[in-house]
GROMACS .gro file of C-alpha atoms in nm:
model
  435
    1MET     CA    1  -0.797  -3.456   0.419
    2ALA     CA    2  -1.113  -3.348   0.238
    3ASP     CA    3  -1.090  -3.308  -0.139
    4SER     CA    4  -1.176  -2.937  -0.109
    5GLN     CA    5  -0.871  -2.869   0.105
    6VAL     CA    6  -0.550  -2.766  -0.071
    7PRO     CA    7  -0.230  -2.894   0.090
    8GLU     CA    8  -0.008  -2.618   0.226
    9LYS     CA    9   0.290  -2.548   0.002
   10THR     CA   10   0.622  -2.622   0.171
   11VAL     CA   11   0.994  -2.639   0.105
   12THR     CA   12   1.239  -2.883   0.260
   13LEU     CA   13   1.577  -2.775   0.393
   14THR     CA   14   1.836  -3.046   0.439
   15ASP     CA   15   2.154  -3.029   0.647
   16ASN     CA   16   2.395  -3.219   0.422
   17SER     CA   17   2.635  -3.287   0.710
   18THR     CA   18   2.375  -3.479   0.910
   19GLY     CA   19   2.107  -3.562   0.657
   20LYS     CA   20   1.845  -3.408   0.886
   21SER     CA   21   1.565  -3.224   0.705
   22VAL     CA   22   1.314  -2.964   0.815
   23THR     CA   23   0.995  -2.869   0.632
   24LEU     CA   24   0.908  -2.499   0.616
   25PRO     CA   25   0.576  -2.347   0.508
   26VAL     CA   26   0.552  -2.115   0.207
   27SER     CA   27   0.324  -1.813   0.208
   28ALA     CA   28   0.198  -1.617  -0.092
   29GLY     CA   29   0.092  -1.256  -0.111
   30THR     CA   30  -0.161  -1.101  -0.348
   31ILE     CA   31   0.112  -1.049  -0.608
   32GLY     CA   32   0.487  -1.084  -0.600
   33PRO     CA   33   0.729  -1.360  -0.494
   34GLU     CA   34   0.630  -1.625  -0.242
   35VAL     CA   35   0.813  -1.630   0.092
   36ILE     CA   36   0.953  -1.912   0.302
   37ASP     CA   37   0.837  -1.881   0.662
   38ILE     CA   38   1.150  -1.941   0.875
   39ARG     CA   39   1.011  -1.840   1.215
   40LYS     CA   40   1.056  -2.191   1.353
   41LEU     CA   41   1.388  -2.256   1.180
   42TYR     CA   42   1.604  -2.199   1.488
   43ALA     CA   43   1.382  -2.410   1.711
   44GLU     CA   44   1.400  -2.701   1.468
   45THR     CA   45   1.760  -2.673   1.346
   46GLY     CA   46   1.952  -2.459   1.592
   47MET     CA   47   2.052  -2.232   1.301
   48PHE     CA   48   1.962  -1.880   1.187
   49THR     CA   49   1.963  -1.740   0.834
   50PHE     CA   50   2.227  -1.487   0.730
   51ASP     CA   51   2.117  -1.199   0.506
   52PRO     CA   52   2.318  -0.874   0.541
   53GLY     CA   53   2.105  -0.582   0.432
   54TYR     CA   54   1.793  -0.802   0.446
   55GLY     CA   55   1.782  -0.808   0.065
   56ALA     CA   56   1.620  -1.153   0.058
   57THR     CA   57   1.420  -1.126   0.379
   58GLY     CA   58   1.057  -1.023   0.422
   59SER     CA   59   1.035  -0.836   0.752
   60CYS     CA   60   0.659  -0.782   0.770
   61VAL     CA   61   0.321  -0.836   0.610
   62SER     CA   62   0.200  -0.518   0.439
   63GLY     CA   63  -0.086  -0.410   0.217
   64LEU     CA   64   0.047  -0.064   0.141
   65THR     CA   65   0.295  -0.063  -0.146
   66TYR     CA   66   0.397  -0.311  -0.412
   67ILE     CA   67   0.704  -0.278  -0.635
   68ASP     CA   68   0.799  -0.488  -0.935
   69GLY     CA   69   1.143  -0.361  -1.024
   70GLU     CA   70   1.178  -0.579  -1.333
   71GLU     CA   71   0.863  -0.440  -1.492
   72GLY     CA   72   0.888  -0.086  -1.353
   73ILE     CA   73   0.566  -0.108  -1.150
   74LEU     CA   74   0.482   0.086  -0.831
   75LEU     CA   75   0.139   0.043  -0.673
   76HIS     CA   76  -0.011   0.209  -0.365
   77ARG     CA   77  -0.303   0.003  -0.230
   78GLY     CA   78  -0.332  -0.142  -0.583
   79TYR     CA   79  -0.334   0.191  -0.769
   80ALA     CA   80  -0.057   0.267  -1.022
   81ILE     CA   81   0.166   0.556  -0.918
   82GLU     CA   82   0.122   0.713  -1.264
   83ASP     CA   83  -0.257   0.733  -1.215
   84LEU     CA   84  -0.224   0.873  -0.865
   85ALA     CA   85   0.023   1.141  -0.972
   86GLU     CA   86  -0.190   1.251  -1.267
   87LYS     CA   87  -0.542   1.219  -1.124
   88SER     CA   88  -0.517   1.291  -0.751
   89ASP     CA   89  -0.333   1.521  -0.512
   90PHE     CA   90  -0.096   1.453  -0.225
   91LEU     CA   91  -0.354   1.456   0.054
   92GLU     CA   92  -0.574   1.213  -0.137
   93VAL     CA   93  -0.278   0.977  -0.166
   94ALA     CA   94  -0.208   1.028   0.206
   95TYR     CA   95  -0.566   0.928   0.286
   96LEU     CA   96  -0.535   0.624   0.058
   97LEU     CA   97  -0.217   0.504   0.227
   98ILE     CA   98  -0.346   0.552   0.579
   99GLU     CA   99  -0.710   0.444   0.538
  100GLY     CA  100  -0.671   0.181   0.266
  101ASP     CA  101  -0.911   0.322   0.004
  102LEU     CA  102  -0.956   0.638  -0.197
  103PRO     CA  103  -1.180   0.883  -0.010
  104THR     CA  104  -1.529   0.984  -0.109
  105ALA     CA  105  -1.579   1.355  -0.179
  106GLU     CA  106  -1.706   1.404   0.176
  107GLU     CA  107  -1.419   1.207   0.331
  108LYS     CA  108  -1.163   1.401   0.129
  109THR     CA  109  -1.306   1.737   0.234
  110SER     CA  110  -1.302   1.628   0.597
  111PHE     CA  111  -0.946   1.494   0.577
  112ASP     CA  112  -0.813   1.797   0.389
  113THR     CA  113  -0.972   2.028   0.646
  114ALA     CA  114  -0.828   1.831   0.937
  115ILE     CA  115  -0.476   1.856   0.790
  116THR     CA  116  -0.505   2.219   0.680
  117CYS     CA  117  -0.636   2.337   1.015
  118HIS     CA  118  -0.352   2.175   1.211
  119THR     CA  119  -0.048   2.299   1.018
  120MET     CA  120   0.050   2.550   1.287
  121VAL     CA  121   0.303   2.435   1.548
  122HIS     CA  122   0.329   2.535   1.911
  123GLU     CA  123   0.480   2.883   1.932
  124GLN     CA  124   0.748   2.762   2.171
  125LEU     CA  125   0.889   2.546   1.890
  126SER     CA  126   1.015   2.864   1.725
  127ILE     CA  127   1.214   2.932   2.042
  128PHE     CA  128   1.340   2.574   2.038
  129LEU     CA  129   1.463   2.613   1.678
  130ARG     CA  130   1.652   2.928   1.764
  131GLY     CA  131   1.871   2.718   1.990
  132PHE     CA  132   2.038   2.561   1.687
  133ARG     CA  133   2.351   2.713   1.538
  134ARG     CA  134   2.280   2.946   1.250
  135ASP     CA  135   2.469   2.718   1.010
  136ALA     CA  136   2.297   2.397   1.129
  137HIS     CA  137   2.197   2.161   0.849
  138PRO     CA  138   1.818   2.175   0.787
  139MET     CA  139   1.796   1.796   0.832
  140ALA     CA  140   1.952   1.826   1.178
  141ILE     CA  141   1.690   2.086   1.269
  142LEU     CA  142   1.404   1.881   1.124
  143CYS     CA  143   1.514   1.564   1.303
  144GLY     CA  144   1.543   1.743   1.637
  145ALA     CA  145   1.220   1.940   1.599
  146THR     CA  146   1.019   1.631   1.499
  147GLY     CA  147   1.141   1.435   1.799
  148ALA     CA  148   1.057   1.736   2.019
  149LEU     CA  149   0.692   1.724   1.912
  150SER     CA  150   0.632   1.452   2.171
  151ALA     CA  151   0.722   1.709   2.437
  152PHE     CA  152   0.445   1.938   2.314
  153TYR     CA  153   0.164   1.695   2.229
  154HIS     CA  154   0.126   1.459   2.524
  155ASP     CA  155  -0.233   1.383   2.430
  156SER     CA  156  -0.135   1.173   2.126
  157THR     CA  157   0.149   0.947   2.237
  158ASP     CA  158  -0.049   0.645   2.361
  159ILE     CA  159   0.006   0.403   2.075
  160HIS     CA  160  -0.262   0.163   2.205
  161ASP     CA  161  -0.539   0.423   2.170
  162PRO     CA  162  -0.671   0.434   1.809
  163GLN     CA  163  -0.796   0.790   1.856
  164GLN     CA  164  -0.457   0.912   1.974
  165ARG     CA  165  -0.284   0.730   1.687
  166MET     CA  166  -0.516   0.906   1.442
  167ILE     CA  167  -0.450   1.247   1.599
  168ALA     CA  168  -0.072   1.192   1.600
  169SER     CA  169  -0.079   1.074   1.238
  170ARG     CA  170  -0.265   1.380   1.118
  171ARG     CA  171  -0.053   1.612   1.328
  172LEU     CA  172   0.266   1.479   1.176
  173ILE     CA  173   0.139   1.508   0.818
  174ALA     CA  174   0.007   1.859   0.887
  175LYS     CA  175   0.306   1.998   1.074
  176MET     CA  176   0.597   1.845   0.883
  177PRO     CA  177   0.589   2.108   0.601
  178THR     CA  178   0.576   2.383   0.865
  179LEU     CA  179   0.881   2.245   1.047
  180ALA     CA  180   1.065   2.194   0.717
  181ALA     CA  181   0.994   2.551   0.607
  182MET     CA  182   1.105   2.679   0.947
  183ALA     CA  183   1.432   2.489   0.913
  184TYR     CA  184   1.483   2.647   0.571
  185LYS     CA  185   1.400   2.999   0.685
  186TYR     CA  186   1.626   2.962   0.986
  187SER     CA  187   1.920   2.872   0.761
  188LEU     CA  188   1.858   3.193   0.565
  189GLY     CA  189   1.814   3.417   0.868
  190GLN     CA  190   1.463   3.509   0.751
  191PRO     CA  191   1.150   3.525   0.969
  192PHE     CA  192   0.926   3.220   0.990
  193ASN     CA  193   0.604   3.229   0.789
  194TYR     CA  194   0.282   3.106   0.944
  195PRO     CA  195   0.084   2.855   0.735
  196ARG     CA  196  -0.212   2.974   0.529
  197ASN     CA  197  -0.539   2.778   0.545
  198ASN     CA  198  -0.656   2.906   0.206
  199LEU     CA  199  -0.375   2.726   0.024
  200SER     CA  200  -0.333   2.365  -0.078
  201TYR     CA  201  -0.073   2.145   0.091
  202ALA     CA  202   0.191   2.206  -0.179
  203GLU     CA  203   0.104   2.574  -0.220
  204ASN     CA  204   0.124   2.630   0.154
  205PHE     CA  205   0.467   2.470   0.174
  206LEU     CA  206   0.604   2.684  -0.109
  207HIS     CA  207   0.454   2.996   0.048
  208MET     CA  208   0.611   2.922   0.387
  209CYS     CA  209   0.948   2.864   0.218
  210PHE     CA  210   0.963   3.158  -0.021
  211ALA     CA  211   0.734   3.437   0.103
  212VAL     CA  212   0.888   3.734   0.283
  213PRO     CA  213   0.710   4.007   0.483
  214ALA     CA  214   0.834   4.283   0.253
  215GLU     CA  215   0.625   4.180  -0.048
  216GLU     CA  216   0.335   3.970  -0.163
  217TYR     CA  217   0.418   3.618  -0.279
  218VAL     CA  218   0.186   3.440  -0.522
  219VAL     CA  219   0.240   3.067  -0.568
  220ASP     CA  220   0.273   2.973  -0.934
  221PRO     CA  221   0.031   2.687  -1.016
  222ILE     CA  222   0.290   2.508  -1.232
  223LEU     CA  223   0.539   2.506  -0.946
  224ALA     CA  224   0.270   2.398  -0.700
  225ASP     CA  225   0.168   2.112  -0.931
  226ALA     CA  226   0.531   2.001  -0.964
  227MET     CA  227   0.575   2.012  -0.587
  228ASP     CA  228   0.256   1.812  -0.537
  229LYS     CA  229   0.382   1.548  -0.778
  230ILE     CA  230   0.721   1.532  -0.603
  231LEU     CA  231   0.537   1.472  -0.274
  232ILE     CA  232   0.315   1.200  -0.424
  233LEU     CA  233   0.603   1.021  -0.593
  234HIS     CA  234   0.806   1.010  -0.270
  235ALA     CA  235   0.519   0.926  -0.033
  236ASP     CA  236   0.603   0.558   0.018
  237HIS     CA  237   0.840   0.303  -0.132
  238GLU     CA  238   0.795  -0.027   0.051
  239GLN     CA  239   1.048  -0.147   0.313
  240ASN     CA  240   1.342   0.082   0.242
  241ALA     CA  241   1.599   0.175   0.509
  242SER     CA  242   1.408   0.466   0.665
  243THR     CA  243   1.072   0.285   0.660
  244SER     CA  244   1.229  -0.021   0.818
  245THR     CA  245   1.384   0.211   1.078
  246VAL     CA  246   1.042   0.355   1.162
  247ARG     CA  247   0.896   0.005   1.196
  248LEU     CA  248   1.188  -0.117   1.408
  249ALA     CA  249   1.167   0.185   1.638
  250GLY     CA  250   0.789   0.148   1.656
  251SER     CA  251   0.815  -0.221   1.743
  252SER     CA  252   0.959  -0.121   2.081
  253GLY     CA  253   0.650   0.083   2.162
  254ALA     CA  254   0.815   0.421   2.102
  255ASN     CA  255   0.583   0.716   2.048
  256PRO     CA  256   0.504   0.813   1.686
  257PHE     CA  257   0.699   1.139   1.695
  258ALA     CA  258   1.014   0.957   1.804
  259CYS     CA  259   0.961   0.692   1.534
  260ILE     CA  260   0.931   0.950   1.258
  261ALA     CA  261   1.238   1.133   1.389
  262ALA     CA  262   1.423   0.801   1.363
  263GLY     CA  263   1.306   0.769   1.003
  264ILE     CA  264   1.433   1.119   0.926
  265ALA     CA  265   1.773   1.031   1.075
  266SER     CA  266   1.793   0.722   0.853
  267LEU     CA  267   1.681   0.915   0.546
  268TRP     CA  268   1.959   1.167   0.604
  269GLY     CA  269   2.220   0.908   0.508
  270PRO     CA  270   2.373   0.982   0.166
  271ALA     CA  271   2.307   0.626   0.046
  272HIS     CA  272   1.933   0.676   0.098
  273GLY     CA  273   1.777   1.021   0.084
  274GLY     CA  274   2.068   1.217  -0.056
  275ALA     CA  275   2.052   1.084  -0.412
  276ASN     CA  276   1.899   1.395  -0.571
  277GLU     CA  277   2.158   1.610  -0.393
  278ALA     CA  278   2.427   1.379  -0.535
  279VAL     CA  279   2.286   1.444  -0.883
  280LEU     CA  280   2.352   1.817  -0.848
  281ASN     CA  281   2.699   1.751  -0.710
  282MET     CA  282   2.769   1.526  -1.009
  283LEU     CA  283   2.651   1.793  -1.251
  284ASN     CA  284   2.876   2.044  -1.080
  285GLU     CA  285   3.168   1.806  -1.125
  286ILE     CA  286   3.095   1.760  -1.496
  287GLY     CA  287   3.075   2.136  -1.525
  288HIS     CA  288   2.981   2.188  -1.889
  289LYS     CA  289   2.801   2.013  -2.172
  290LYS     CA  290   3.126   1.976  -2.366
  291ASN     CA  291   3.261   1.756  -2.085
  292ILE     CA  292   2.979   1.499  -2.103
  293PRO     CA  293   3.160   1.255  -2.339
  294GLU     CA  294   3.461   1.252  -2.107
  295TYR     CA  295   3.248   1.168  -1.805
  296ILE     CA  296   3.048   0.903  -1.987
  297GLY     CA  297   3.383   0.745  -2.064
  298LYS     CA  298   3.474   0.763  -1.695
  299ALA     CA  299   3.141   0.599  -1.608
  300ARG     CA  300   3.216   0.313  -1.849
  301ASP     CA  301   3.556   0.256  -1.685
  302ARG     CA  302   3.514   0.017  -1.392
  303ASP     CA  303   3.846   0.132  -1.245
  304ASP     CA  304   3.741   0.497  -1.237
  305PRO     CA  305   3.577   0.610  -0.909
  306PHE     CA  306   3.336   0.842  -1.092
  307ARG     CA  307   2.974   0.729  -1.078
  308LEU     CA  308   2.665   0.857  -1.255
  309PHE     CA  309   2.397   0.959  -1.004
  310GLY     CA  310   2.034   0.987  -1.104
  311PHE     CA  311   2.049   0.702  -1.355
  312GLY     CA  312   1.926   0.350  -1.291
  313HIS     CA  313   1.788   0.232  -0.957
  314ARG     CA  314   1.865  -0.043  -0.708
  315VAL     CA  315   1.504  -0.163  -0.721
  316TYR     CA  316   1.394  -0.073  -1.074
  317LYS     CA  317   1.570  -0.269  -1.346
  318ASN     CA  318   1.353  -0.093  -1.599
  319PHE     CA  319   1.240   0.269  -1.626
  320ASP     CA  320   1.151   0.416  -1.286
  321PRO     CA  321   0.772   0.474  -1.319
  322ARG     CA  322   0.800   0.784  -1.100
  323ALA     CA  323   1.054   0.934  -1.340
  324LYS     CA  324   0.806   0.914  -1.628
  325VAL     CA  325   0.571   1.144  -1.437
  326LEU     CA  326   0.838   1.382  -1.309
  327ARG     CA  327   1.007   1.422  -1.648
  328LYS     CA  328   0.711   1.619  -1.781
  329ALA     CA  329   0.687   1.824  -1.462
  330CYS     CA  330   1.058   1.900  -1.489
  331HIS     CA  331   1.028   2.034  -1.842
  332ASP     CA  332   0.713   2.231  -1.746
  333VAL     CA  333   0.896   2.398  -1.456
  334LEU     CA  334   1.203   2.485  -1.661
  335GLY     CA  335   0.982   2.621  -1.938
  336LYS     CA  336   0.772   2.827  -1.698
  337LEU     CA  337   1.068   2.977  -1.518
  338GLY     CA  338   1.262   3.036  -1.837
  339VAL     CA  339   1.569   2.913  -1.654
  340HIS     CA  340   1.900   2.974  -1.827
  341ASP     CA  341   2.122   2.800  -1.581
  342PRO     CA  342   2.426   2.625  -1.734
  343LEU     CA  343   2.390   2.345  -1.480
  344LEU     CA  344   2.028   2.278  -1.576
  345GLU     CA  345   2.111   2.301  -1.946
  346LEU     CA  346   2.383   2.045  -1.880
  347ALA     CA  347   2.129   1.821  -1.706
  348MET     CA  348   1.891   1.832  -2.003
  349GLU     CA  349   2.173   1.746  -2.243
  350LEU     CA  350   2.279   1.456  -2.023
  351GLU     CA  351   1.918   1.334  -2.017
  352ARG     CA  352   1.901   1.348  -2.398
  353ILE     CA  353   2.222   1.149  -2.433
  354ALA     CA  354   2.116   0.893  -2.171
  355ILE     CA  355   1.796   0.815  -2.359
  356GLU     CA  356   1.983   0.763  -2.688
  357ASP     CA  357   2.330   0.632  -2.591
  358SER     CA  358   2.388   0.256  -2.632
  359TYR     CA  359   2.579   0.232  -2.303
  360PHE     CA  360   2.289   0.374  -2.102
  361ILE     CA  361   2.033   0.165  -2.291
  362GLU     CA  362   2.233  -0.159  -2.254
  363LYS     CA  363   2.284  -0.103  -1.879
  364LYS     CA  364   1.925   0.023  -1.838
  365LEU     CA  365   2.058   0.343  -1.684
  366TYR     CA  366   1.745   0.546  -1.740
  367PRO     CA  367   1.700   0.881  -1.561
  368ASN     CA  368   1.531   0.811  -1.228
  369VAL     CA  369   1.310   1.016  -0.996
  370ASP     CA  370   1.612   1.163  -0.816
  371PHE     CA  371   1.751   1.303  -1.140
  372TYR     CA  372   1.436   1.501  -1.217
  373SER     CA  373   1.345   1.601  -0.861
  374GLY     CA  374   1.691   1.746  -0.804
  375ILE     CA  375   1.664   1.958  -1.119
  376ILE     CA  376   1.313   2.078  -1.030
  377LEU     CA  377   1.408   2.172  -0.675
  378LYS     CA  378   1.714   2.364  -0.791
  379ALA     CA  379   1.506   2.549  -1.050
  380MET     CA  380   1.256   2.643  -0.779
  381GLY     CA  381   1.537   2.794  -0.574
  382PHE     CA  382   1.593   2.531  -0.306
  383PRO     CA  383   1.956   2.476  -0.198
  384ASN     CA  384   2.097   2.124  -0.208
  385SER     CA  385   2.077   2.100   0.172
  386MET     CA  386   1.696   2.116   0.150
  387PHE     CA  387   1.651   1.829  -0.096
  388THR     CA  388   1.642   1.554   0.166
  389VAL     CA  389   1.420   1.770   0.387
  390LEU     CA  390   1.158   1.777   0.112
  391PHE     CA  391   1.196   1.401   0.076
  392ALA     CA  392   1.117   1.370   0.449
  393VAL     CA  393   0.806   1.589   0.415
  394ALA     CA  394   0.671   1.352   0.151
  395ARG     CA  395   0.783   1.025   0.310
  396THR     CA  396   0.628   1.114   0.648
  397THR     CA  397   0.294   0.999   0.506
  398GLY     CA  398   0.435   0.658   0.412
  399TRP     CA  399   0.611   0.623   0.747
  400ILE     CA  400   0.290   0.704   0.931
  401ALA     CA  401   0.091   0.454   0.724
  402GLN     CA  402   0.354   0.184   0.778
  403TRP     CA  403   0.370   0.259   1.151
  404ASN     CA  404  -0.010   0.238   1.187
  405GLU     CA  405  -0.019  -0.088   0.993
  406MET     CA  406   0.251  -0.234   1.218
  407ILE     CA  407   0.076  -0.129   1.539
  408LYS     CA  408  -0.250  -0.293   1.428
  409ASP     CA  409  -0.080  -0.618   1.321
  410PRO     CA  410  -0.160  -0.885   1.583
  411ALA     CA  411   0.158  -1.073   1.487
  412GLN     CA  412   0.375  -0.767   1.551
  413ARG     CA  413   0.660  -0.816   1.797
  414ILE     CA  414   0.970  -0.619   1.886
  415GLY     CA  415   1.235  -0.633   1.615
  416ARG     CA  416   1.539  -0.840   1.712
  417PRO     CA  417   1.772  -0.932   1.425
  418ARG     CA  418   2.030  -1.203   1.491
  419GLN     CA  419   2.401  -1.199   1.411
  420LEU     CA  420   2.686  -1.418   1.295
  421TYR     CA  421   2.933  -1.377   1.581
  422VAL     CA  422   3.301  -1.381   1.478
  423GLY     CA  423   3.463  -1.245   1.797
  424PRO     CA  424   3.679  -1.438   2.047
  425GLU     CA  425   3.544  -1.739   2.231
  426GLN     CA  426   3.505  -1.710   2.608
  427ARG     CA  427   3.837  -1.620   2.773
  428ALA     CA  428   3.962  -1.617   3.130
  429PHE     CA  429   4.007  -1.269   3.277
  430VAL     CA  430   4.370  -1.178   3.353
  431ASP     CA  431   4.441  -0.930   3.633
  432LEU     CA  432   4.591  -0.598   3.526
  433GLY     CA  433   4.929  -0.660   3.690
  434LYS     CA  434   4.976  -0.994   3.511
  435ARG     CA  435   4.908  -0.875   3.157
   0.00000   0.00000   0.00000
């Protein structure tokens, strides 16, 4: 070996029952933990690894998002989420995630125009939505309507054609707010609003949700800014359950509309996208500021089923960097609206206590992004059932970027997790009359 060559880093795994060893290569990313490449493990040992929930398993190579939960760091393509939320807008972040770099002024104008001019959906989709029950959950409507897009846009379902992938990607980002607003309006029994090309992405969404034909609706810039920040902060978050679902569905060659619908279905689960809704439910349970000490006591009691939602995070062991941004937006919105809602006053008191109380500080139970987004959305007038829908509007951009990255990866293959089988061994079949 030449002196200039660096030996590949490896680890050795030894079967203590036989003494047989296997050497596995180690790969390193730009930043973050190294990974042990186990692709040849079964061929060399006859064994698989076992990792329920895939908490210690890297499922792909990605250049999109990096999270350091210990330090409270979230980067998109190398840019800190705090900088993106303060200095850019949602469509600029969408371009960054999909294309890999921040756009030039000309590229941003072109991208913004392409999204803005494709926010309308096929008129027959309004007929399709009217087939749902009036009391259907907005997430059920959004999931069904998104999957149905493949029945309307046949010219962008060939995943092997880069041009069709680009068209499908932009269509999904453009039309998701329109479908989400239609789902909301349908639940209210109000007429659908067509998108407006003279409004920004966030402004347009708010207009479609809250405007009515009987009067003029002017989007408040503070609310639009808060909505834009909510969208940016939820755009992508590495290989979470819904993103992994999109990648797994996409690995089979499914069309992009079906893959995003699968992601929406996964996001709908209360353990994933329903956290900000759970925050409001928790506040309703607490009921009043005077009850906070009682419920903090319940949270300290390991035998009590009560849990604090909106504090701490599975990934972030420090302050959620997204919460730092949204905290200011939350206070701006409440100040602008002059909200005197006992539930929101309770939330602000709980936030104050959480920042100062030794229990919260010791356990690092800082208010997270779900705590603030839930409060903002309630103050804006969204019902709890719409919270996860808004999450899906934002996360569609990340799903699309992840899906595109996966399709272009030459090492990509259909997902096929293994299992640890614990059922019966092979048995002889017994005829019905002899059992």
